[in-house]
Coordinates of C-alpha atoms in Angstrom, one line a residue:
M1 CA 108.0 126.3 112.0
C2 CA 105.8 124.6 114.6
L3 CA 103.5 121.7 113.5
P4 CA 100.2 123.6 113.8
H5 CA 101.6 126.5 111.8
F6 CA 102.9 124.1 109.1
F7 CA 99.6 122.2 109.0
L8 CA 97.6 125.5 108.5
V9 CA 99.9 126.6 105.7
L10 CA 99.6 123.1 104.1
C11 CA 95.7 123.3 104.2
L12 CA 95.7 126.7 102.6
W13 CA 98.0 125.6 99.8
L14 CA 96.2 122.4 99.2
L15 CA 92.6 123.7 99.1
V16 CA 92.7 127.5 98.5
P17 CA 92.9 128.3 94.8
S18 CA 95.7 130.5 93.4
P19 CA 94.8 134.1 92.5
T20 CA 94.3 133.1 88.9
F21 CA 91.3 131.0 90.0
A22 CA 89.7 134.0 91.8
D23 CA 86.6 135.7 90.6
S24 CA 88.3 137.4 87.6
R25 CA 86.6 140.5 86.2
Y26 CA 87.7 142.4 83.2
K27 CA 87.2 145.8 81.6
P28 CA 87.1 146.2 77.8
G29 CA 90.6 146.2 76.5
D30 CA 92.1 144.4 79.6
Q31 CA 94.8 141.8 78.9
V32 CA 93.5 138.2 79.3
M33 CA 96.3 135.7 79.9
L34 CA 96.3 132.5 77.9
Y35 CA 98.5 129.7 79.4
V36 CA 99.9 126.8 77.4
N37 CA 99.8 123.7 79.4
K38 CA 100.5 120.2 78.0
V39 CA 100.3 118.0 75.0
G40 CA 100.0 114.2 74.7
P41 CA 98.4 111.2 72.8
Y42 CA 94.7 111.4 72.9
H43 CA 94.3 107.7 73.9
N44 CA 96.9 107.9 76.7
P45 CA 95.5 110.3 79.2
Q46 CA 98.4 110.0 81.7
E47 CA 101.1 110.5 79.1
T48 CA 101.5 114.2 78.9
Y49 CA 104.4 116.5 77.9
H50 CA 105.0 120.2 78.2
F51 CA 103.7 122.2 75.2
Y52 CA 107.0 123.9 74.7
Q53 CA 108.8 120.5 74.3
L54 CA 107.5 120.5 70.7
P55 CA 108.9 122.8 68.0
V56 CA 106.2 125.5 68.4
C57 CA 106.1 129.2 69.0
A58 CA 107.7 129.9 72.4
P59 CA 109.0 133.1 74.1
Q60 CA 112.7 133.5 74.6
Q61 CA 112.1 133.5 78.4
I62 CA 109.5 131.0 79.5
R63 CA 107.6 132.1 82.6
H64 CA 105.7 129.4 84.4
K65 CA 102.6 129.9 86.5
S66 CA 102.6 128.8 90.2
L67 CA 100.4 125.8 90.7
T68 CA 98.7 124.0 93.5
L69 CA 99.7 120.5 94.6
G70 CA 96.6 119.0 92.9
E71 CA 97.5 120.6 89.6
V72 CA 101.1 119.3 89.8
L73 CA 99.9 115.8 90.5
D74 CA 97.5 116.1 87.5
G75 CA 100.5 116.8 85.3
D76 CA 99.8 120.5 84.7
R77 CA 102.8 122.6 83.8
M78 CA 101.2 126.0 82.8
A79 CA 103.4 128.7 81.2
E80 CA 102.6 132.1 79.7
S81 CA 101.9 132.0 76.0
M82 CA 102.7 134.4 73.2
Y83 CA 99.0 135.0 72.4
R84 CA 97.9 138.6 73.0
I85 CA 94.2 138.6 73.9
S86 CA 92.3 141.7 75.0
F87 CA 88.8 141.5 76.6
Q88 CA 86.0 142.0 74.1
K89 CA 88.4 142.9 71.3
N90 CA 88.1 140.9 68.1
M91 CA 91.3 140.1 66.2
E92 CA 91.8 138.6 62.7
K93 CA 94.8 136.8 61.3
E94 CA 97.3 138.1 64.0
T95 CA 100.8 136.8 63.6
L96 CA 102.0 134.7 66.5
C97 CA 105.5 134.0 65.3
E98 CA 107.5 132.9 62.2
M99 CA 109.5 129.8 62.4
K100 CA 112.1 127.8 60.4
L101 CA 111.7 124.1 61.1
S102 CA 114.5 121.7 60.4
V103 CA 113.9 118.3 58.9
S104 CA 114.1 116.6 62.3
Q105 CA 111.7 119.1 63.9
V106 CA 109.2 118.5 61.1
E107 CA 109.5 114.7 61.7
E108 CA 108.9 115.3 65.4
L109 CA 105.7 117.2 64.5
R110 CA 104.6 114.5 62.1
K111 CA 105.1 111.8 64.7
A112 CA 103.1 113.7 67.2
I113 CA 100.2 114.3 64.7
E114 CA 100.2 110.6 63.8
E115 CA 99.9 109.7 67.4
L116 CA 96.9 112.0 67.7
Y117 CA 98.5 114.5 70.0
Y118 CA 96.1 117.1 71.4
F119 CA 97.1 120.3 73.2
E120 CA 95.6 122.0 76.3
F121 CA 95.5 125.7 76.9
V122 CA 94.0 127.4 79.9
L123 CA 92.1 130.8 79.7
D124 CA 90.6 132.1 83.0
D125 CA 90.6 128.6 84.4
I126 CA 88.8 127.3 81.3
P127 CA 90.6 124.4 79.5
I128 CA 90.8 124.8 75.8
R129 CA 91.7 121.7 73.9
G130 CA 92.3 120.9 70.2
F131 CA 94.3 118.5 68.0
L132 CA 97.8 119.5 67.0
G133 CA 97.3 118.6 63.3
Y134 CA 95.4 116.8 60.7
M135 CA 96.0 113.3 59.3
E136 CA 94.3 111.8 56.2
E137 CA 94.9 108.2 55.2
S138 CA 93.3 106.3 52.3
G139 CA 93.3 102.5 52.2
F140 CA 92.4 102.4 48.5
L141 CA 94.8 102.5 45.6
P142 CA 96.6 104.7 45.2
H143 CA 97.5 104.7 48.9
T144 CA 97.8 108.3 50.4
H145 CA 99.1 109.4 53.7
K146 CA 98.8 113.1 54.3
I147 CA 99.8 115.0 57.5
G148 CA 99.1 118.7 58.1
L149 CA 99.8 121.1 61.0
W150 CA 97.2 123.6 62.2
S151 CA 99.2 126.7 61.8
H152 CA 96.2 129.0 62.4
L153 CA 93.8 128.8 65.4
D154 CA 90.4 130.5 65.8
F155 CA 89.6 131.3 69.5
N156 CA 85.9 131.7 70.3
I157 CA 85.3 133.3 73.7
E158 CA 82.0 134.0 75.3
Y159 CA 81.5 136.6 78.0
N160 CA 78.7 137.8 80.3
D161 CA 79.1 141.4 81.4
D162 CA 82.7 141.6 82.8
R163 CA 83.3 137.8 83.1
I164 CA 84.5 135.1 80.8
I165 CA 82.0 132.2 80.5
Y166 CA 83.4 129.9 77.9
A167 CA 86.2 129.5 75.4
N168 CA 87.2 127.0 72.7
V169 CA 89.4 126.7 69.7
S170 CA 88.3 125.9 66.1
V171 CA 89.9 125.0 62.8
R172 CA 86.7 124.6 60.9
D173 CA 87.6 127.0 58.0
V174 CA 91.4 126.5 58.3
K175 CA 93.5 124.7 55.7
P176 CA 96.2 122.6 57.4
F177 CA 99.9 123.4 56.6
S178 CA 101.3 120.3 54.8
L179 CA 104.2 118.5 56.4
D180 CA 104.6 116.0 53.6
D181 CA 107.8 115.4 51.6
V182 CA 109.9 117.9 53.6
R183 CA 113.6 117.5 52.7
E184 CA 115.0 120.9 53.7
T185 CA 114.3 123.7 56.2
L186 CA 110.7 124.6 56.3
S187 CA 109.4 128.2 56.8
L188 CA 106.2 128.5 58.7
T189 CA 104.0 131.3 60.1
H190 CA 101.7 130.7 63.0
T191 CA 98.6 133.0 63.2
Y192 CA 95.5 133.3 65.3
S193 CA 92.1 135.0 65.4
I194 CA 90.0 136.1 68.4
R195 CA 86.2 136.3 68.3
W196 CA 84.2 137.5 71.3
S197 CA 80.5 136.9 71.7
S198 CA 78.0 137.8 74.4
S199 CA 76.4 134.9 76.4
S200 CA 73.3 134.8 78.6
V201 CA 74.9 132.1 80.8
T202 CA 75.7 133.4 84.3
Y203 CA 79.2 133.0 85.8
E204 CA 77.8 130.7 88.5
R205 CA 76.5 128.3 85.7
R206 CA 79.6 128.3 83.5
G207 CA 80.6 124.9 84.8
D208 CA 77.5 123.5 83.1
R209 CA 78.5 125.3 79.9
L210 CA 81.9 123.7 80.1
R211 CA 80.5 120.2 80.7
D212 CA 77.9 120.5 77.9
S213 CA 80.6 121.5 75.3
S214 CA 83.5 119.2 76.1
F215 CA 86.3 118.4 73.7
F216 CA 86.1 114.8 74.8
P217 CA 83.1 112.6 73.9
K218 CA 80.4 111.7 76.4
S219 CA 78.8 108.3 76.9
L220 CA 76.7 108.6 80.1
E221 CA 73.3 108.3 78.5
I222 CA 72.6 104.8 79.8
H223 CA 74.2 105.5 83.2
W224 CA 71.0 105.7 85.2
L225 CA 69.3 102.7 83.7
S226 CA 72.4 100.6 84.2
I227 CA 72.7 101.6 87.8
I228 CA 69.0 101.0 88.6
N229 CA 69.4 97.5 87.0
S230 CA 72.4 96.8 89.2
M231 CA 70.7 98.1 92.3
V232 CA 67.7 95.8 91.7
L233 CA 69.9 92.7 91.3
V234 CA 71.9 93.6 94.4
F235 CA 68.8 94.1 96.6
L236 CA 67.5 90.7 95.4
L237 CA 70.8 89.2 96.3
L238 CA 70.8 90.8 99.8
G239 CA 67.2 89.8 100.5
F240 CA 67.9 86.2 99.5
V241 CA 71.0 85.9 101.7
V242 CA 69.4 87.6 104.7
I243 CA 66.2 85.7 104.6
I244 CA 67.7 82.3 104.0
L245 CA 70.4 82.8 106.6
M246 CA 68.1 84.1 109.3
R247 CA 65.7 81.2 108.8
V248 CA 68.5 78.7 109.1
L249 CA 70.1 80.5 112.0
K250 CA 66.8 80.7 113.9
S251 CA 66.3 77.0 113.4
D252 CA 69.8 76.3 114.7
L253 CA 69.4 78.4 117.8
A254 CA 66.0 76.8 118.6
R255 CA 67.5 73.3 118.2
Y256 CA 70.7 73.9 120.0
N257 CA 68.9 75.5 123.0
L258 CA 66.6 72.5 123.6
D259 CA 67.6 71.1 126.9
E260 CA 66.7 67.5 126.0
E261 CA 68.5 64.2 126.0
G262 CA 69.7 62.9 122.7
S263 CA 71.2 66.3 121.8
D264 CA 74.2 64.5 120.4
D265 CA 72.6 64.7 117.0
M266 CA 73.4 68.4 116.8
E267 CA 77.0 67.5 116.2
Q268 CA 76.1 65.8 113.0
G269 CA 75.6 67.3 109.6
D270 CA 76.4 70.8 108.6
N271 CA 75.2 72.5 111.7
G272 CA 78.1 71.9 114.1
W273 CA 79.0 75.5 115.1
K274 CA 78.0 75.0 118.7
I275 CA 80.6 72.4 119.5
I276 CA 83.5 74.8 118.5
H277 CA 82.4 77.5 121.0
T278 CA 85.6 76.9 123.0
D279 CA 87.8 77.5 119.9
V280 CA 85.9 80.1 117.9
F281 CA 87.6 83.0 119.7
R282 CA 91.1 81.5 119.7
F283 CA 93.5 84.2 118.6
P284 CA 94.7 83.9 115.0
P285 CA 98.3 83.8 113.8
Y286 CA 100.0 87.1 112.6
R287 CA 97.9 89.2 114.9
S288 CA 99.8 92.4 114.3
L289 CA 99.4 92.1 110.5
L290 CA 95.7 91.4 110.9
C291 CA 95.2 94.5 113.1
A292 CA 97.3 96.6 110.6
V293 CA 95.0 95.5 107.8
L294 CA 91.9 96.5 109.9
G295 CA 93.5 99.8 110.8
V296 CA 94.5 100.8 107.2
G297 CA 91.2 99.5 105.9
S298 CA 89.3 101.7 108.3
Q299 CA 91.4 104.6 107.3
F300 CA 90.5 104.2 103.6
L301 CA 86.8 103.7 104.5
A302 CA 86.9 107.1 106.2
L303 CA 88.9 108.6 103.4
G304 CA 86.6 107.4 100.6
T305 CA 83.4 108.4 102.5
G306 CA 84.9 111.8 103.3
I307 CA 85.8 112.6 99.7
I308 CA 82.3 111.6 98.4
V309 CA 80.6 113.6 101.2
M310 CA 82.8 116.7 100.5
V311 CA 81.8 116.6 96.8
L312 CA 78.1 116.1 97.6
L313 CA 78.2 119.1 100.0
G314 CA 80.0 121.2 97.3
L315 CA 83.0 122.0 99.6
F316 CA 85.3 122.3 96.6
N317 CA 84.9 122.8 92.8
V318 CA 85.3 119.4 91.1
H319 CA 85.9 121.2 87.8
R320 CA 89.1 122.9 89.1
H321 CA 92.4 121.3 88.1
G322 CA 93.5 118.7 90.8
A323 CA 90.9 119.6 93.4
I324 CA 90.1 116.0 94.3
N325 CA 93.8 115.1 94.4
S326 CA 94.4 117.9 96.9
A327 CA 91.5 116.8 99.0
A328 CA 92.6 113.2 99.0
I329 CA 96.1 114.0 100.2
L330 CA 94.8 116.2 103.0
L331 CA 92.2 113.6 104.1
Y332 CA 94.8 110.8 103.9
A333 CA 97.1 112.8 106.3
L334 CA 94.2 113.5 108.7
T335 CA 92.8 110.0 108.7
C336 CA 96.1 108.4 109.6
C337 CA 95.0 108.7 113.2
V338 CA 92.1 106.3 112.4
S339 CA 94.5 103.6 111.2
G340 CA 96.7 104.0 114.3
Y341 CA 93.8 103.9 116.7
V342 CA 91.9 100.9 115.2
S343 CA 95.0 98.8 114.7
S344 CA 96.6 99.5 118.2
N345 CA 93.2 99.1 120.0
F346 CA 92.4 95.7 118.5
Y347 CA 96.0 94.5 118.8
R348 CA 95.9 95.1 122.5
Q349 CA 92.5 93.4 122.8
L350 CA 94.1 90.3 121.2
G351 CA 96.8 90.3 123.8
G352 CA 99.6 91.9 121.8
D353 CA 102.4 93.6 123.6
R354 CA 104.7 94.8 120.7
W355 CA 102.5 97.8 120.0
V356 CA 105.5 99.9 118.6
W357 CA 106.1 97.2 115.9
N358 CA 102.3 97.2 115.3
I359 CA 102.3 101.0 114.7
I360 CA 105.3 100.7 112.3
L361 CA 103.6 97.9 110.4
T362 CA 100.4 99.9 110.2
T363 CA 102.0 103.0 108.9
S364 CA 104.0 101.1 106.2
L365 CA 101.3 98.6 105.1
F366 CA 100.1 101.0 102.4
S367 CA 102.8 103.6 102.2
A368 CA 105.5 101.1 101.4
P369 CA 103.8 99.5 98.4
F370 CA 102.7 102.9 97.3
F371 CA 106.2 104.4 97.4
L372 CA 107.7 101.4 95.5
T373 CA 105.0 101.6 92.8
W374 CA 105.2 105.4 92.6
S375 CA 109.0 105.2 92.3
V376 CA 108.8 102.9 89.3
V377 CA 106.0 105.0 87.6
N378 CA 107.7 108.3 88.3
S379 CA 111.0 107.0 87.0
V380 CA 109.4 105.9 83.7
H381 CA 107.8 109.4 83.3
W382 CA 111.0 111.1 84.2
A383 CA 113.0 109.1 81.7
N384 CA 110.5 110.0 78.9
G385 CA 110.2 113.6 79.8
S386 CA 106.6 113.5 80.8
T387 CA 105.0 116.2 82.9
Q388 CA 103.5 113.5 85.1
A389 CA 106.9 113.1 86.7
L390 CA 106.8 115.0 89.9
P391 CA 109.4 117.8 90.5
A392 CA 111.9 117.3 93.4
T393 CA 110.3 120.1 95.4
T394 CA 106.9 118.4 95.2
I395 CA 108.4 115.1 96.3
L396 CA 110.0 116.7 99.3
L397 CA 106.8 118.4 100.2
L398 CA 104.8 115.1 100.1
L399 CA 107.5 113.4 102.1
T400 CA 107.3 116.3 104.7
V401 CA 103.6 116.0 104.9
W402 CA 103.9 112.3 105.7
L403 CA 106.7 112.8 108.2
L404 CA 105.2 115.8 110.0
V405 CA 101.5 115.0 109.7
G406 CA 100.7 111.4 108.7
F407 CA 103.2 109.5 110.7
P408 CA 102.7 111.5 114.0
L409 CA 98.9 111.2 113.7
T410 CA 99.3 107.4 113.3
V411 CA 101.4 107.3 116.5
I412 CA 99.0 109.5 118.4
G413 CA 96.1 107.4 117.3
G414 CA 98.0 104.3 118.3
I415 CA 98.7 105.6 121.8
F416 CA 95.0 106.5 122.3
G417 CA 94.0 103.1 121.0
K418 CA 96.4 101.2 123.2
N419 CA 95.4 103.1 126.3
S420 CA 91.6 102.8 125.7
A421 CA 91.7 99.1 124.8
G422 CA 90.1 96.5 127.1
N423 CA 89.8 92.8 126.8
L424 CA 88.2 91.2 123.8
D425 CA 84.4 90.9 124.5
A426 CA 84.2 87.1 123.8
P427 CA 81.0 85.4 125.1
C428 CA 82.8 82.0 125.2
R429 CA 85.9 80.9 127.0
T430 CA 88.8 79.4 125.0
K431 CA 90.4 76.1 125.9
N432 CA 94.1 75.7 126.1
I433 CA 94.1 72.7 123.6
A434 CA 92.7 73.4 120.2
R435 CA 90.1 71.1 118.8
E436 CA 90.9 69.1 115.7
I437 CA 89.3 70.4 112.6
P438 CA 87.5 67.8 110.4
R439 CA 88.4 67.5 106.8
Q440 CA 86.4 70.0 104.8
P441 CA 84.7 69.5 101.4
W442 CA 86.1 71.3 98.4
Y443 CA 83.3 73.8 98.3
K444 CA 84.2 75.1 101.8
S445 CA 87.8 75.7 101.0
A446 CA 89.4 79.1 101.1
P447 CA 89.8 79.5 97.3
V448 CA 86.1 78.8 96.7
H449 CA 85.1 81.2 99.5
M450 CA 87.4 83.9 98.0
A451 CA 85.9 83.3 94.5
I452 CA 82.3 83.6 95.8
G453 CA 83.0 86.4 98.3
G454 CA 85.0 88.4 95.7
F455 CA 82.7 88.0 92.7
L456 CA 79.4 89.0 94.3
P457 CA 80.5 92.4 95.6
F458 CA 82.4 93.0 92.3
S459 CA 79.2 92.3 90.3
A460 CA 77.5 95.0 92.4
I461 CA 79.9 97.6 91.2
S462 CA 80.8 96.3 87.8
V463 CA 78.6 98.9 85.9
E464 CA 79.8 101.8 88.0
L465 CA 83.4 100.6 87.7
Y466 CA 83.4 101.1 84.0
Y467 CA 82.4 104.8 84.4
I468 CA 85.1 105.3 87.1
F469 CA 87.7 103.7 84.8
A470 CA 86.5 105.8 81.9
T471 CA 86.9 108.9 84.0
V472 CA 90.3 108.1 85.6
W473 CA 91.9 106.4 82.6
G474 CA 89.7 107.9 79.8
R475 CA 88.1 111.2 78.8
E476 CA 84.9 111.2 80.8
Q477 CA 84.1 113.8 83.5
Y478 CA 82.4 112.1 86.4
T479 CA 79.8 114.2 88.2
L480 CA 77.1 111.7 89.5
Y481 CA 78.6 111.5 93.0
G482 CA 75.2 110.8 94.5
I483 CA 75.0 107.6 92.5
L484 CA 78.6 106.8 93.5
F485 CA 77.7 107.2 97.2
I486 CA 74.8 104.8 96.8
V487 CA 76.9 102.2 94.9
F488 CA 79.6 102.5 97.6
A489 CA 77.0 101.8 100.3
I490 CA 75.7 98.9 98.3
L491 CA 79.2 97.5 97.9
L492 CA 79.8 97.6 101.7
S493 CA 76.4 96.0 102.4
V494 CA 76.9 93.2 99.9
G495 CA 80.4 92.5 101.3
A496 CA 79.1 92.4 104.8
C497 CA 76.2 90.0 104.0
I498 CA 78.3 87.7 101.9
S499 CA 80.9 87.6 104.6
V500 CA 78.4 86.6 107.3
A501 CA 77.0 83.8 105.1
L502 CA 80.4 82.4 104.3
T503 CA 81.5 82.6 107.9
Y504 CA 78.3 80.7 108.9
F505 CA 79.0 77.9 106.4
Q506 CA 82.6 77.7 107.6
L507 CA 81.6 77.5 111.3
S508 CA 79.0 74.9 110.5
G509 CA 81.8 72.7 109.2
E510 CA 83.4 72.9 112.6
D511 CA 86.2 75.1 111.2
Y512 CA 87.0 77.9 113.6
R513 CA 89.7 79.6 111.6
W514 CA 87.5 82.4 110.5
W515 CA 89.7 85.4 111.3
W516 CA 91.8 85.6 108.2
R517 CA 89.2 83.8 106.1
S518 CA 86.7 86.5 106.7
I519 CA 89.2 89.1 105.5
L520 CA 90.3 87.2 102.4
S521 CA 86.9 86.0 101.3
T522 CA 85.4 89.5 100.6
G523 CA 88.8 91.2 100.3
S524 CA 89.4 89.1 97.2
T525 CA 87.1 91.6 95.4
G526 CA 90.3 93.6 94.9
A527 CA 91.7 90.7 92.7
F528 CA 88.5 90.9 90.6
I529 CA 89.0 94.6 90.2
F530 CA 92.6 94.1 89.0
L531 CA 91.4 91.5 86.5
Y532 CA 88.8 93.9 85.3
S533 CA 91.5 96.6 84.9
V534 CA 93.4 94.2 82.6
F535 CA 90.2 93.6 80.6
Y536 CA 89.6 97.3 80.4
Y537 CA 93.1 98.0 79.1
W538 CA 92.9 95.4 76.3
R539 CA 89.2 95.6 75.4
R540 CA 87.8 99.0 76.4
S541 CA 90.6 101.4 75.8
N542 CA 93.1 102.3 73.2
M543 CA 96.0 102.9 75.6
S544 CA 99.5 101.9 74.5
G545 CA 103.1 102.6 75.1
I546 CA 105.4 101.9 78.1
V547 CA 104.6 105.2 79.8
Q548 CA 100.8 104.8 79.9
S549 CA 101.0 101.0 80.6
V550 CA 103.3 101.3 83.6
E551 CA 101.1 103.9 85.2
F552 CA 97.9 102.1 84.4
F553 CA 98.9 98.7 85.9
G554 CA 100.9 100.2 88.7
Y555 CA 98.1 102.3 90.1
S556 CA 95.5 99.7 89.2
F557 CA 97.4 97.3 91.5
L558 CA 97.3 99.9 94.3
T559 CA 93.5 100.5 93.7
A560 CA 92.9 96.7 94.0
F561 CA 95.0 96.7 97.2
V562 CA 92.9 99.5 98.7
F563 CA 89.7 97.7 97.9
F564 CA 91.1 94.6 99.5
L565 CA 91.9 96.5 102.7
M566 CA 88.5 98.3 102.8
L567 CA 86.3 95.2 102.0
G568 CA 88.4 93.0 104.2
T569 CA 87.8 95.3 107.1
V570 CA 84.1 95.4 106.5
S571 CA 84.0 91.7 106.1
F572 CA 85.9 91.0 109.3
V573 CA 83.8 93.4 111.4
A574 CA 80.5 91.9 110.1
S575 CA 81.7 88.4 110.8
L576 CA 82.9 89.3 114.3
R577 CA 79.6 90.9 115.2
F578 CA 77.7 87.9 113.7
I579 CA 79.8 85.4 115.7
R580 CA 79.3 87.4 118.9
Y581 CA 75.6 87.5 118.3
I582 CA 75.0 83.8 117.7
Y583 CA 77.2 82.7 120.7
V584 CA 75.6 85.2 123.0
N585 CA 72.2 83.8 122.2
L586 CA 73.4 80.2 122.6
K587 CA 72.8 78.5 125.9
M588 CA 75.9 76.8 127.1
D589 CA 76.1 73.7 129.3

């Protein structure tokens, strides 16, 4: 299969929904398929298992549903259920199956109910969730600990004309089947009821109906107020930095450009950035690594912006299982050319000649840590039988995507970047002998700059970060992507302004080693994000267990690394443009 043909097939599989997600229409009496999907602890969103791993009613031959890549990555493992549902046909107390549970199977169900296991079914692309059982515990004497299984489920389905609008499961009038004091084989009959009701909600608006009646709790009431408060604080900060810095810089340029005798005074104090004009563009150490950071950071800036813009334009359904995961994989493969171009182009401007090594470093800067982290996380899921463990076929597919799409585009972008690169546009010549750097006070040290440059951008997104964590690692459903786009723009603006200010203070101390410092100062926001993830895990969530913990901290580390790359790139570009500006406007002797 040629590369264009493979890429076309890949795009169709990633983004086009399967036939089950099509515009399904039913006639009265038509069969409606209910799929069982997964179960797992309520407080551990990423710890999920197949529904049929529990001792429940299961067909003799389990038939799985074909899934998209996004659904597989989301841990979905849908299989046909034994429920028989007919469109617009009510059913009462239908027998699902009769079971005989051993003592060990009863204990397995008891343990799952104690850990607040919930199940997820799917009906016409509508998720139906409910708890597996009931637990009652009294702390007063006499102490009681009762556990019951919901052996009967009431399905309530709403329809409009020939389409299904909404579905849920209820146990309001159901008495749980007791699992206490079981010492021998237990006989159990599972039953269900189906109740259909007409709805005035149109099919196009059923997404709103699903969002308004979610199984998971909502806590977005104060979202807008918190974001507005954050935006006001950020704008005040940006205004303060820009106004103060421009006033000081204007004074410096006016004083430095005075062609008068006695100008030796300019070399004193904190305003000595003119005398290092022959060193400020001296190439930094580890040029290839620096260019790789800029290339991959540019790629993730394009990737993040692309995903947000796609959601805002409504190019895919955010309520569909794994839609954003599929879009992220496709965009990552496409934007590999950005990392190759930026890295190779700037590397050649810095006089680098080992461009092949630079391309290899660029393509492995993120993929290598990601592969190592994913290997550990996936191994833990596989050892515990979780559905979050990727099947071998999916792993081979993702590897094929990277080998046939991602890596070649990185090389192609690198070739174009190398061939189109010129010399670094430096307004000052660099001397052969480096100037000695004066001893710097503690408040101009790299750790202090990293603390300031990391904390201020982090404070700009701290409110929104909670909702993002509550969506990814909790039970919220994030839909305010317009606000997210604004916060993303504010984050980049704050990072750029803080970087310019810190770079100015560094140059004023006659320290010309700004290249890596500019990346580290604002890129350290990633470290604050990782520290926040630790705080969120212990104080804002109820996650526990080795499976959930390994996934949470593994991918939180990768998230922090991505923010380091993105903000480090923005910080470096802002500092480079600022330095070019001030030295272009400076009259040289």
